[in-house]
Amino acid sequence: MSVTFLDLSKDSSFFVLLGSRKHLSTFYNIKNFFNFFELVFSPFISKRLFQNRYFQTRSLILKELKNMNINPSDIKISMSHNKDDFVALISKKDTNMAIDFEQTNRKISYALDVKISQIQKPDSLSSLGFINMIETLVKITNKKWFYLIENIEIKKMLNFKDVYRVNFENETIYSRFYSYNGNQICISSYKSEVL
Amino acid sequence: MQDKLIELIAEALEIDKSEAENDLILDPEENWDSIALLSVIASIDEEFNIQLDGDKLAECRSIPEILKLLEENS
């Protein structure tokens, strides 16, 4: 089981770990017993440790961070899962960044596509990209989906490829899209690390 | 209403209608993700003119539970 390191930052202020969920073992085995105690004494402690996906992905990330000599207490982690894979955005503790990703071929229902097409947004931002972006904004603003879509203004940044500027409550958020292995990754930040 | 709901959920989860009819479990770790939820909210709004609360829908784990939520909101 391996995790892919994606160095997407120009100034090394963040990086992304991408792993597959398909090969993760089940919760109840002896190896996981030891992993569980490691997680209990880490910043990943949560009642969600008993959920298979949470437990397995955090165990894997903890192991990778150890290999990289990174203390989990010194960093901030944002995570996203799709059907087969997961990504973890590792950034400095004083940043407010979030990640979301979807399979590029993920279908959007007709009704949802129509709803999204009625929202004012740049033409270059697809329905899937819009969902991707809003998911990151929900994470960094702690606001609900429908509140956000009524209160944001999205503009494409002309001098940057796949970057959007989001105005929300007198603040600016930057969202950038990346493609990797059939996945579309969106990272949003209150600062300009993603530019 | 039940038959149409099964159809909408099958479309949102990208599965056959027959799979949705057969005691489908809505699992947030597998099939019940944000896009599926948003698709169901949009389809129900369009089809039944009912606006569901996303958090309540996310808690549903089966089609009968969604039906119950629909009845409470209709």
Short mmCIF file of C-alpha atoms in Angstrom, two decimals:
data_model
loop_
_atom_site.label_atom_id
_atom_site.label_comp_id
_atom_site.label_asym_id
_atom_site.label_seq_id
_atom_site.Cartn_x
_atom_site.Cartn_y
_atom_site.Cartn_z
CA MET A 1 0.00 0.00 0.00
CA SER A 2 1.63 3.22 -1.07
CA VAL A 3 0.82 6.89 -0.88
CA THR A 4 1.71 9.30 -3.67
CA PHE A 5 3.34 12.59 -2.76
CA LEU A 6 2.08 15.54 -4.82
CA ASP A 7 4.20 18.67 -4.57
CA LEU A 8 1.69 21.23 -5.81
CA SER A 9 3.02 24.27 -3.98
CA LYS A 10 5.45 26.72 -5.52
CA ASP A 11 6.85 27.81 -2.16
CA SER A 12 6.66 24.45 -0.29
CA SER A 13 4.01 25.84 2.03
CA PHE A 14 1.86 22.75 1.51
CA PHE A 15 1.84 19.32 -0.11
CA VAL A 16 -0.71 16.65 -0.87
CA LEU A 17 -0.71 12.93 -0.12
CA LEU A 18 -2.89 10.77 -2.33
CA GLY A 19 -3.71 7.18 -1.42
CA SER A 20 -6.02 4.45 -2.57
CA ARG A 21 -8.87 3.22 -0.40
CA LYS A 22 -9.37 0.10 -2.48
CA HIS A 23 -6.57 -1.78 -0.77
CA LEU A 24 -7.28 -0.78 2.80
CA SER A 25 -7.78 -3.67 5.22
CA THR A 26 -10.72 -4.02 7.55
CA PHE A 27 -10.79 -2.41 10.98
CA TYR A 28 -10.51 -5.53 13.11
CA ASN A 29 -7.03 -7.02 12.86
CA ILE A 30 -4.06 -7.18 15.22
CA LYS A 31 -1.96 -4.64 13.31
CA ASN A 32 -4.73 -2.11 13.60
CA PHE A 33 -4.80 -2.67 17.35
CA PHE A 34 -1.37 -1.00 17.62
CA ASN A 35 -2.24 1.66 15.03
CA PHE A 36 -5.29 2.52 17.09
CA PHE A 37 -3.19 3.39 20.15
CA GLU A 38 -0.85 5.51 18.06
CA LEU A 39 -3.82 7.46 16.75
CA VAL A 40 -5.31 7.88 20.22
CA PHE A 41 -2.14 9.73 21.24
CA SER A 42 -2.04 11.85 18.09
CA PRO A 43 -3.95 14.96 16.93
CA PHE A 44 -6.18 12.56 14.99
CA ILE A 45 -7.97 11.43 18.14
CA SER A 46 -11.69 11.58 17.52
CA LYS A 47 -14.77 9.48 18.18
CA ARG A 48 -14.66 8.88 14.42
CA LEU A 49 -11.62 6.63 15.01
CA PHE A 50 -14.15 3.80 15.19
CA GLN A 51 -15.23 4.48 11.62
CA ASN A 52 -13.28 2.28 9.24
CA ARG A 53 -12.48 4.94 6.64
CA TYR A 54 -11.39 7.56 9.19
CA PHE A 55 -9.23 5.08 11.07
CA GLN A 56 -7.55 3.55 8.02
CA THR A 57 -6.74 6.79 6.22
CA ARG A 58 -5.43 8.51 9.36
CA SER A 59 -3.25 5.50 10.21
CA LEU A 60 -1.72 5.68 6.78
CA ILE A 61 -1.16 9.43 6.92
CA LEU A 62 0.39 9.18 10.40
CA LYS A 63 2.80 6.57 9.08
CA GLU A 64 3.76 8.76 6.10
CA LEU A 65 4.28 11.80 8.31
CA LYS A 66 6.56 9.74 10.56
CA ASN A 67 8.57 8.66 7.50
CA MET A 68 8.96 12.32 6.57
CA ASN A 69 9.93 13.28 10.15
CA ILE A 70 6.94 15.59 10.43
CA ASN A 71 5.31 16.01 13.81
CA PRO A 72 1.50 15.91 13.28
CA SER A 73 1.13 18.53 16.03
CA ASP A 74 3.03 21.04 13.88
CA ILE A 75 0.77 20.88 10.86
CA LYS A 76 -2.80 21.22 9.68
CA ILE A 77 -4.51 18.52 7.64
CA SER A 78 -7.52 18.76 5.36
CA MET A 79 -8.87 15.56 3.83
CA SER A 80 -11.21 14.46 1.10
CA HIS A 81 -12.37 11.03 -0.06
CA ASN A 82 -13.93 9.76 -3.20
CA LYS A 83 -15.13 6.27 -3.98
CA ASP A 84 -11.66 4.78 -4.51
CA ASP A 85 -9.07 7.24 -3.26
CA PHE A 86 -8.35 9.86 -0.63
CA VAL A 87 -6.22 12.99 -0.47
CA ALA A 88 -4.70 14.81 2.48
CA LEU A 89 -3.56 18.41 2.26
CA ILE A 90 -0.70 19.05 4.69
CA SER A 91 -0.07 22.70 5.43
CA LYS A 92 1.49 24.96 8.05
CA LYS A 93 -0.45 25.34 11.25
CA ASP A 94 -1.22 29.03 10.75
CA THR A 95 -2.89 28.49 7.36
CA ASN A 96 -6.55 27.99 6.57
CA MET A 97 -6.60 25.75 3.53
CA ALA A 98 -8.87 22.93 2.42
CA ILE A 99 -8.91 20.28 -0.25
CA ASP A 100 -11.62 18.41 -2.11
CA PHE A 101 -11.41 16.04 -5.00
CA GLU A 102 -13.69 14.13 -7.30
CA GLN A 103 -13.23 11.66 -10.09
CA THR A 104 -13.20 13.64 -13.35
CA ASN A 105 -15.75 11.28 -14.90
CA ARG A 106 -18.20 11.60 -11.99
CA LYS A 107 -21.65 12.26 -13.40
CA ILE A 108 -23.86 15.05 -12.12
CA SER A 109 -27.60 14.44 -12.21
CA TYR A 110 -29.60 16.49 -14.70
CA ALA A 111 -31.57 18.26 -11.95
CA LEU A 112 -28.39 19.26 -10.10
CA ASP A 113 -26.72 20.41 -13.31
CA VAL A 114 -29.72 22.64 -14.07
CA LYS A 115 -29.67 24.11 -10.53
CA ILE A 116 -25.95 24.89 -10.78
CA SER A 117 -26.33 26.41 -14.25
CA GLN A 118 -28.72 28.97 -12.73
CA ILE A 119 -26.00 30.19 -10.34
CA GLN A 120 -23.83 33.07 -11.51
CA LYS A 121 -20.30 31.76 -12.02
CA PRO A 122 -17.57 31.89 -14.67
CA ASP A 123 -18.35 29.77 -17.76
CA SER A 124 -15.01 27.99 -17.39
CA LEU A 125 -16.10 26.55 -14.04
CA SER A 126 -17.96 23.27 -14.68
CA SER A 127 -20.72 21.96 -12.42
CA LEU A 128 -18.32 19.38 -10.99
CA GLY A 129 -15.68 22.08 -10.47
CA PHE A 130 -18.27 24.28 -8.75
CA ILE A 131 -19.19 21.47 -6.34
CA ASN A 132 -15.50 20.77 -5.79
CA MET A 133 -14.87 24.42 -4.94
CA ILE A 134 -17.89 24.85 -2.65
CA GLU A 135 -16.86 21.74 -0.70
CA THR A 136 -13.51 23.40 0.07
CA LEU A 137 -15.21 26.69 0.98
CA VAL A 138 -17.54 24.86 3.41
CA LYS A 139 -14.45 23.50 5.15
CA ILE A 140 -12.50 26.75 5.47
CA THR A 141 -15.41 29.06 6.27
CA ASN A 142 -17.48 26.64 8.39
CA LYS A 143 -20.57 27.90 6.57
CA LYS A 144 -23.28 25.75 5.06
CA TRP A 145 -23.50 24.93 1.34
CA PHE A 146 -26.63 26.89 0.56
CA TYR A 147 -25.53 29.93 2.60
CA LEU A 148 -22.28 30.02 0.65
CA ILE A 149 -23.78 29.77 -2.82
CA GLU A 150 -26.03 32.71 -2.03
CA ASN A 151 -23.24 34.86 -0.66
CA ILE A 152 -20.18 34.33 -2.80
CA GLU A 153 -18.94 35.96 -5.96
CA ILE A 154 -16.59 33.84 -8.08
CA LYS A 155 -14.26 35.34 -10.65
CA LYS A 156 -11.69 33.66 -12.85
CA MET A 157 -8.17 35.01 -12.36
CA LEU A 158 -7.08 35.80 -15.88
CA ASN A 159 -3.33 35.63 -15.34
CA PHE A 160 -3.38 32.26 -13.61
CA LYS A 161 -4.38 28.92 -15.05
CA ASP A 162 -7.28 27.22 -13.25
CA VAL A 163 -7.39 29.76 -10.41
CA TYR A 164 -10.53 31.53 -9.17
CA ARG A 165 -10.96 34.40 -6.76
CA VAL A 166 -13.91 34.08 -4.40
CA ASN A 167 -15.26 37.13 -2.59
CA PHE A 168 -17.07 36.19 0.58
CA GLU A 169 -18.00 38.47 3.51
CA ASN A 170 -15.41 41.11 2.56
CA GLU A 171 -12.63 38.55 2.34
CA THR A 172 -10.87 36.96 -0.60
CA ILE A 173 -10.41 33.23 -0.98
CA TYR A 174 -8.30 31.69 -3.75
CA SER A 175 -9.29 28.35 -5.29
CA ARG A 176 -7.06 26.41 -7.63
CA PHE A 177 -7.75 23.24 -9.64
CA TYR A 178 -5.31 20.47 -10.40
CA SER A 179 -5.78 17.28 -12.41
CA TYR A 180 -4.17 14.05 -11.31
CA ASN A 181 -4.75 10.53 -12.52
CA GLY A 182 -8.40 10.93 -13.44
CA ASN A 183 -9.15 13.09 -10.42
CA GLN A 184 -9.91 16.77 -10.19
CA ILE A 185 -8.41 18.36 -7.08
CA CYS A 186 -9.48 21.75 -5.72
CA ILE A 187 -7.52 23.58 -3.02
CA SER A 188 -8.83 26.78 -1.47
CA SER A 189 -7.05 29.18 0.84
CA TYR A 190 -7.59 32.57 2.46
CA LYS A 191 -4.00 33.40 1.53
CA SER A 192 -2.36 33.23 -1.85
CA GLU A 193 -0.34 30.01 -1.33
CA VAL A 194 -2.14 28.37 -4.22
CA LEU A 195 -1.19 31.00 -6.79
CA MET B 1 -43.86 8.63 -4.88
CA GLN B 2 -41.76 5.65 -3.72
CA ASP B 3 -41.16 4.43 -7.27
CA LYS B 4 -40.07 7.86 -8.50
CA LEU B 5 -37.82 8.32 -5.45
CA ILE B 6 -36.08 5.01 -6.16
CA GLU B 7 -35.51 6.20 -9.72
CA LEU B 8 -34.02 9.51 -8.56
CA ILE B 9 -31.74 7.83 -6.03
CA ALA B 10 -30.57 5.27 -8.59
CA GLU B 11 -29.65 8.12 -10.92
CA ALA B 12 -27.83 10.04 -8.17
CA LEU B 13 -25.86 6.97 -7.07
CA GLU B 14 -25.21 5.84 -10.65
CA ILE B 15 -26.70 2.39 -10.03
CA ASP B 16 -29.45 0.33 -11.65
CA LYS B 17 -32.99 0.88 -10.42
CA SER B 18 -33.15 -2.80 -9.45
CA GLU B 19 -30.19 -2.30 -7.07
CA ALA B 20 -31.91 0.67 -5.45
CA GLU B 21 -35.12 -1.33 -4.99
CA ASN B 22 -33.30 -4.06 -3.14
CA ASP B 23 -32.75 -2.88 0.48
CA LEU B 24 -30.14 -0.32 -0.55
CA ILE B 25 -27.93 0.93 2.28
CA LEU B 26 -26.85 4.56 2.04
CA ASP B 27 -23.29 4.57 3.36
CA PRO B 28 -21.40 7.90 3.64
CA GLU B 29 -18.13 6.00 3.23
CA GLU B 30 -19.24 4.40 -0.01
CA ASN B 31 -22.16 5.78 -2.00
CA TRP B 32 -23.81 8.53 0.08
CA ASP B 33 -21.34 11.36 -0.60
CA SER B 34 -21.86 15.08 -1.13
CA ILE B 35 -22.58 14.85 -4.86
CA ALA B 36 -25.15 12.09 -4.32
CA LEU B 37 -26.80 14.17 -1.59
CA LEU B 38 -26.90 17.33 -3.70
CA SER B 39 -28.27 15.38 -6.65
CA VAL B 40 -31.07 13.92 -4.54
CA ILE B 41 -31.91 17.34 -3.03
CA ALA B 42 -32.07 18.91 -6.52
CA SER B 43 -34.09 16.03 -8.01
CA ILE B 44 -36.61 15.97 -5.15
CA ASP B 45 -37.03 19.74 -5.40
CA GLU B 46 -37.66 19.46 -9.14
CA GLU B 47 -39.88 16.38 -9.01
CA PHE B 48 -41.91 16.89 -5.83
CA ASN B 49 -41.33 20.61 -5.14
CA ILE B 50 -40.06 19.72 -1.66
CA GLN B 51 -36.94 21.40 -0.26
CA LEU B 52 -35.13 18.95 2.00
CA ASP B 53 -32.65 19.89 4.71
CA GLY B 54 -29.23 18.59 3.64
CA ASP B 55 -28.17 17.61 7.16
CA LYS B 56 -31.36 15.58 7.73
CA LEU B 57 -31.03 13.88 4.35
CA ALA B 58 -27.39 13.04 5.09
CA GLU B 59 -28.53 11.16 8.20
CA CYS B 60 -30.83 8.87 6.18
CA ARG B 61 -29.44 5.40 5.65
CA SER B 62 -32.18 3.84 3.50
CA ILE B 63 -34.86 4.77 1.00
CA PRO B 64 -37.70 4.24 3.54
CA GLU B 65 -35.99 6.81 5.79
CA ILE B 66 -35.92 9.32 2.92
CA LEU B 67 -39.58 8.58 2.22
CA LYS B 68 -40.37 9.34 5.85
CA LEU B 69 -38.44 12.62 5.61
CA LEU B 70 -40.36 13.49 2.46
CA GLU B 71 -43.68 12.84 4.16
CA GLU B 72 -42.65 15.06 7.08
CA ASN B 73 -41.78 17.88 4.68
CA SER B 74 -44.67 17.61 2.23
#
